[in-house]
Amino acid sequence: MSEREFSRIRERVYRIAGISLSDAKRTLVVSRLSKIVRALGLSGFDAYIDYLEMRGRPEDDQDFVNALTTNLTRFFREDHHFEHLSSFVGTLISKPRRMGKGGRPRLRIWSAGCSTGQEPYTIALSLLAAYPELKRWDFRILATDIDSNVISRAATGIYPAGELNGLSAQRTMLFEKAGPGEIRIPQEARELVAFKLLNLIEPWPVSGPFDAIFCRNVAIYFDKPTQGMLFDRLGQVLAPDGFLYIGHSENLQAVSKGYRLVGKTIYQRKTDSDTRDAAA
Ligand SMILES: C[S@@+](CC[C@H](N)C(=O)[O-])C[C@H]1O[C@@H](n2cnc3c(N)ncnc32)[C@H](O)[C@@H]1O
């Protein structure tokens, strides 16, 4: 892949998805896009970008983006976030703060950049196990990603059994056996999660406030201005007493002034008194 081809691909994926590809990603980009270039019968990467620019349909751009996302995830990744969420929800169980549909207590959680669904399903499974009364709440988990392939896979709720390797017996029991070598998310947990295609750098058709937002290992693919914009916008839909969970290698305070750190990679929106204290 020539310098010019790589830079055209870089510009396009940045413009569409906010993803910044470093030089180190060149080999990966070649291997991920070659299949598409061949399938379209094109002569090379320059011809592919010309095609996307001049004749490409939305589906072609979707394939382009799908090929360039990194979807690594797993059940109960960064365990301490789920323990923190569970104890926060415990405080809401004893004293609900917001009411929702049918006069029931309301709980809304957003898994932004949910990949193949392990993160939102971990939220659903761990909270239902800790608080069965949530079945009677107006409780919904919104799970979104820019990659249409991962959203379709997530919605099936079926995974290779190997995904549970390393989990404790207690956690393994939260899943059902499906076909040979497969496990399934139980229906009551699946029903809580709504999977949607959503690009985080475009307008969001979401209605908050969210009691918790998981946006983990997504912003690492963005440059600092895009990260800052993303976290500021998440703050606008996060409830004042809600929590934002980010990935262990992400640094929110370097890019956004709107949050205070309350735990390891766990944040809350700053209150007016935080802002006054900082100015004093
Ligand atoms: C490494 S996965 C993280 C999955 C999960 N949050 C976790 O931490 O295990 C990053 C996800 O972010 C998604 N992503 C990247 N850019 C995005 C964008 N502009 N809008 C929405 N999702 C995006 C990718 O498709 C990918 O599935």
PDB file of N, CA and C and ligand atoms in Angstrom, residues 17-19 69-74 77 112-115 119 145-147 150 198-201 216-218 221-222, ligand 1:
ATOM      1  N   ALA A  17     -15.736   7.896  11.041  1.00  0.00           N
ATOM      2  CA  ALA A  17     -15.892   7.235  12.349  1.00  0.00           C
ATOM      3  C   ALA A  17     -15.094   7.898  13.462  1.00  0.00           C
ATOM      4  N   GLY A  18     -14.260   8.877  13.129  1.00  0.00           N
ATOM      5  CA  GLY A  18     -13.427   9.510  14.160  1.00  0.00           C
ATOM      6  C   GLY A  18     -12.204   8.664  14.518  1.00  0.00           C
ATOM      7  N   ILE A  19     -12.027   7.551  13.823  1.00  0.00           N
ATOM      8  CA  ILE A  19     -10.917   6.632  14.158  1.00  0.00           C
ATOM      9  C   ILE A  19      -9.610   7.155  13.571  1.00  0.00           C
ATOM     10  N   THR A  69     -12.672  -1.437  12.322  1.00  0.00           N
ATOM     11  CA  THR A  69     -12.865  -1.337  13.767  1.00  0.00           C
ATOM     12  C   THR A  69     -12.136  -2.487  14.473  1.00  0.00           C
ATOM     13  N   THR A  70     -11.830  -2.255  15.732  1.00  0.00           N
ATOM     14  CA  THR A  70     -11.222  -3.303  16.568  1.00  0.00           C
ATOM     15  C   THR A  70     -12.252  -3.635  17.636  1.00  0.00           C
ATOM     16  N   ASN A  71     -12.628  -4.906  17.714  1.00  0.00           N
ATOM     17  CA  ASN A  71     -13.810  -5.263  18.510  1.00  0.00           C
ATOM     18  C   ASN A  71     -13.504  -6.104  19.747  1.00  0.00           C
ATOM     19  N   LEU A  72     -12.256  -6.125  20.143  1.00  0.00           N
ATOM     20  CA  LEU A  72     -11.864  -6.963  21.278  1.00  0.00           C
ATOM     21  C   LEU A  72     -12.689  -6.654  22.535  1.00  0.00           C
ATOM     22  N   THR A  73     -13.245  -7.675  23.150  1.00  0.00           N
ATOM     23  CA  THR A  73     -14.043  -7.485  24.366  1.00  0.00           C
ATOM     24  C   THR A  73     -14.163  -8.827  25.063  1.00  0.00           C
ATOM     25  N   ARG A  74     -14.715  -8.860  26.249  1.00  0.00           N
ATOM     26  CA  ARG A  74     -15.000 -10.140  26.903  1.00  0.00           C
ATOM     27  C   ARG A  74     -15.986  -9.935  28.056  1.00  0.00           C
ATOM     28  N   ARG A  77     -15.128  -7.991  31.697  1.00  0.00           N
ATOM     29  CA  ARG A  77     -13.864  -7.284  31.497  1.00  0.00           C
ATOM     30  C   ARG A  77     -13.805  -6.136  32.499  1.00  0.00           C
ATOM     31  N   ALA A 112     -21.820   2.206  25.319  1.00  0.00           N
ATOM     32  CA  ALA A 112     -21.506   2.943  24.084  1.00  0.00           C
ATOM     33  C   ALA A 112     -20.216   2.368  23.501  1.00  0.00           C
ATOM     34  N   GLY A 113     -20.331   1.718  22.338  1.00  0.00           N
ATOM     35  CA  GLY A 113     -19.185   0.976  21.783  1.00  0.00           C
ATOM     36  C   GLY A 113     -19.199  -0.410  22.388  1.00  0.00           C
ATOM     37  N   CYS A 114     -20.347  -1.110  22.194  1.00  0.00           N
ATOM     38  CA  CYS A 114     -20.607  -2.364  22.928  1.00  0.00           C
ATOM     39  C   CYS A 114     -19.992  -3.581  22.261  1.00  0.00           C
ATOM     40  N   SER A 115     -19.457  -3.407  21.023  1.00  0.00           N
ATOM     41  CA  SER A 115     -18.890  -4.519  20.270  1.00  0.00           C
ATOM     42  C   SER A 115     -19.885  -5.689  20.204  1.00  0.00           C
ATOM     43  N   GLU A 119     -20.225  -6.733  27.043  1.00  0.00           N
ATOM     44  CA  GLU A 119     -20.323  -5.696  28.085  1.00  0.00           C
ATOM     45  C   GLU A 119     -21.781  -5.462  28.535  1.00  0.00           C
ATOM     46  N   ASP A 145     -23.120   0.493  18.730  1.00  0.00           N
ATOM     47  CA  ASP A 145     -21.797   0.400  18.106  1.00  0.00           C
ATOM     48  C   ASP A 145     -21.923   0.901  16.669  1.00  0.00           C
ATOM     49  N   ILE A 146     -20.792   1.319  16.107  1.00  0.00           N
ATOM     50  CA  ILE A 146     -20.788   1.782  14.707  1.00  0.00           C
ATOM     51  C   ILE A 146     -20.710   0.609  13.731  1.00  0.00           C
ATOM     52  N   ASP A 147     -20.310  -0.559  14.227  1.00  0.00           N
ATOM     53  CA  ASP A 147     -20.024  -1.717  13.374  1.00  0.00           C
ATOM     54  C   ASP A 147     -21.279  -2.596  13.285  1.00  0.00           C
ATOM     55  N   VAL A 150     -20.947  -6.450  14.365  1.00  0.00           N
ATOM     56  CA  VAL A 150     -20.932  -6.813  15.790  1.00  0.00           C
ATOM     57  C   VAL A 150     -22.325  -6.669  16.407  1.00  0.00           C
ATOM     58  N   LEU A 198     -25.026   2.937  16.052  1.00  0.00           N
ATOM     59  CA  LEU A 198     -24.913   4.364  16.371  1.00  0.00           C
ATOM     60  C   LEU A 198     -23.454   4.801  16.267  1.00  0.00           C
ATOM     61  N   ASN A 199     -23.253   5.890  15.526  1.00  0.00           N
ATOM     62  CA  ASN A 199     -21.909   6.453  15.370  1.00  0.00           C
ATOM     63  C   ASN A 199     -21.718   7.539  16.435  1.00  0.00           C
ATOM     64  N   LEU A 200     -20.751   7.347  17.297  1.00  0.00           N
ATOM     65  CA  LEU A 200     -20.572   8.281  18.423  1.00  0.00           C
ATOM     66  C   LEU A 200     -20.124   9.671  17.985  1.00  0.00           C
ATOM     67  N   ILE A 201     -19.639   9.829  16.757  1.00  0.00           N
ATOM     68  CA  ILE A 201     -19.241  11.186  16.359  1.00  0.00           C
ATOM     69  C   ILE A 201     -20.342  11.902  15.569  1.00  0.00           C
ATOM     70  N   ARG A 216     -16.008   2.219  27.187  1.00  0.00           N
ATOM     71  CA  ARG A 216     -14.699   1.666  27.545  1.00  0.00           C
ATOM     72  C   ARG A 216     -13.981   1.161  26.297  1.00  0.00           C
ATOM     73  N   ASN A 217     -12.720   1.549  26.198  1.00  0.00           N
ATOM     74  CA  ASN A 217     -11.861   1.075  25.108  1.00  0.00           C
ATOM     75  C   ASN A 217     -12.419   1.449  23.736  1.00  0.00           C
ATOM     76  N   VAL A 218     -13.037   2.613  23.657  1.00  0.00           N
ATOM     77  CA  VAL A 218     -13.559   3.155  22.403  1.00  0.00           C
ATOM     78  C   VAL A 218     -12.771   4.430  22.072  1.00  0.00           C
ATOM     79  N   TYR A 221      -9.275   4.927  20.262  1.00  0.00           N
ATOM     80  CA  TYR A 221      -9.081   4.970  18.803  1.00  0.00           C
ATOM     81  C   TYR A 221      -9.249   6.381  18.246  1.00  0.00           C
ATOM     82  N   PHE A 222      -9.593   7.347  19.123  1.00  0.00           N
ATOM     83  CA  PHE A 222      -9.858   8.717  18.684  1.00  0.00           C
ATOM     84  C   PHE A 222      -8.694   9.621  19.058  1.00  0.00           C
TER      85      PHE A 222
HETATM   86  C1  LIG B   1     -12.378  -2.533  21.657  1.00  0.00           C
HETATM   87  S1  LIG B   1     -14.101  -2.462  21.439  1.00  0.00           S
HETATM   88  C2  LIG B   1     -14.638  -2.142  23.098  1.00  0.00           C
HETATM   89  C3  LIG B   1     -15.784  -3.035  23.511  1.00  0.00           C
HETATM   90  C4  LIG B   1     -16.236  -2.873  24.958  1.00  0.00           C
HETATM   91  N1  LIG B   1     -16.649  -1.527  25.237  1.00  0.00           N
HETATM   92  C5  LIG B   1     -15.151  -3.297  25.916  1.00  0.00           C
HETATM   93  O1  LIG B   1     -14.484  -2.448  26.510  1.00  0.00           O
HETATM   94  O2  LIG B   1     -14.924  -4.505  26.074  1.00  0.00           O
HETATM   95  C6  LIG B   1     -14.307  -0.840  20.664  1.00  0.00           C
HETATM   96  C7  LIG B   1     -15.642  -0.695  19.935  1.00  0.00           C
HETATM   97  O3  LIG B   1     -15.831   0.690  19.606  1.00  0.00           O
HETATM   98  C8  LIG B   1     -16.520   0.754  18.380  1.00  0.00           C
HETATM   99  N2  LIG B   1     -16.358   2.092  17.759  1.00  0.00           N
HETATM  100  C9  LIG B   1     -15.261   2.637  17.183  1.00  0.00           C
HETATM  101  N3  LIG B   1     -15.534   3.849  16.691  1.00  0.00           N
HETATM  102  C10 LIG B   1     -16.837   4.094  16.966  1.00  0.00           C
HETATM  103  C11 LIG B   1     -17.724   5.186  16.691  1.00  0.00           C
HETATM  104  N4  LIG B   1     -17.336   6.278  16.021  1.00  0.00           N
HETATM  105  N5  LIG B   1     -18.998   5.104  17.128  1.00  0.00           N
HETATM  106  C12 LIG B   1     -19.432   3.996  17.793  1.00  0.00           C
HETATM  107  N6  LIG B   1     -18.649   2.928  18.067  1.00  0.00           N
HETATM  108  C13 LIG B   1     -17.369   2.979  17.652  1.00  0.00           C
HETATM  109  C14 LIG B   1     -15.887  -0.364  17.561  1.00  0.00           C
HETATM  110  O4  LIG B   1     -16.702  -0.784  16.491  1.00  0.00           O
HETATM  111  C15 LIG B   1     -15.667  -1.461  18.619  1.00  0.00           C
HETATM  112  O5  LIG B   1     -16.683  -2.420  18.610  1.00  0.00           O
END
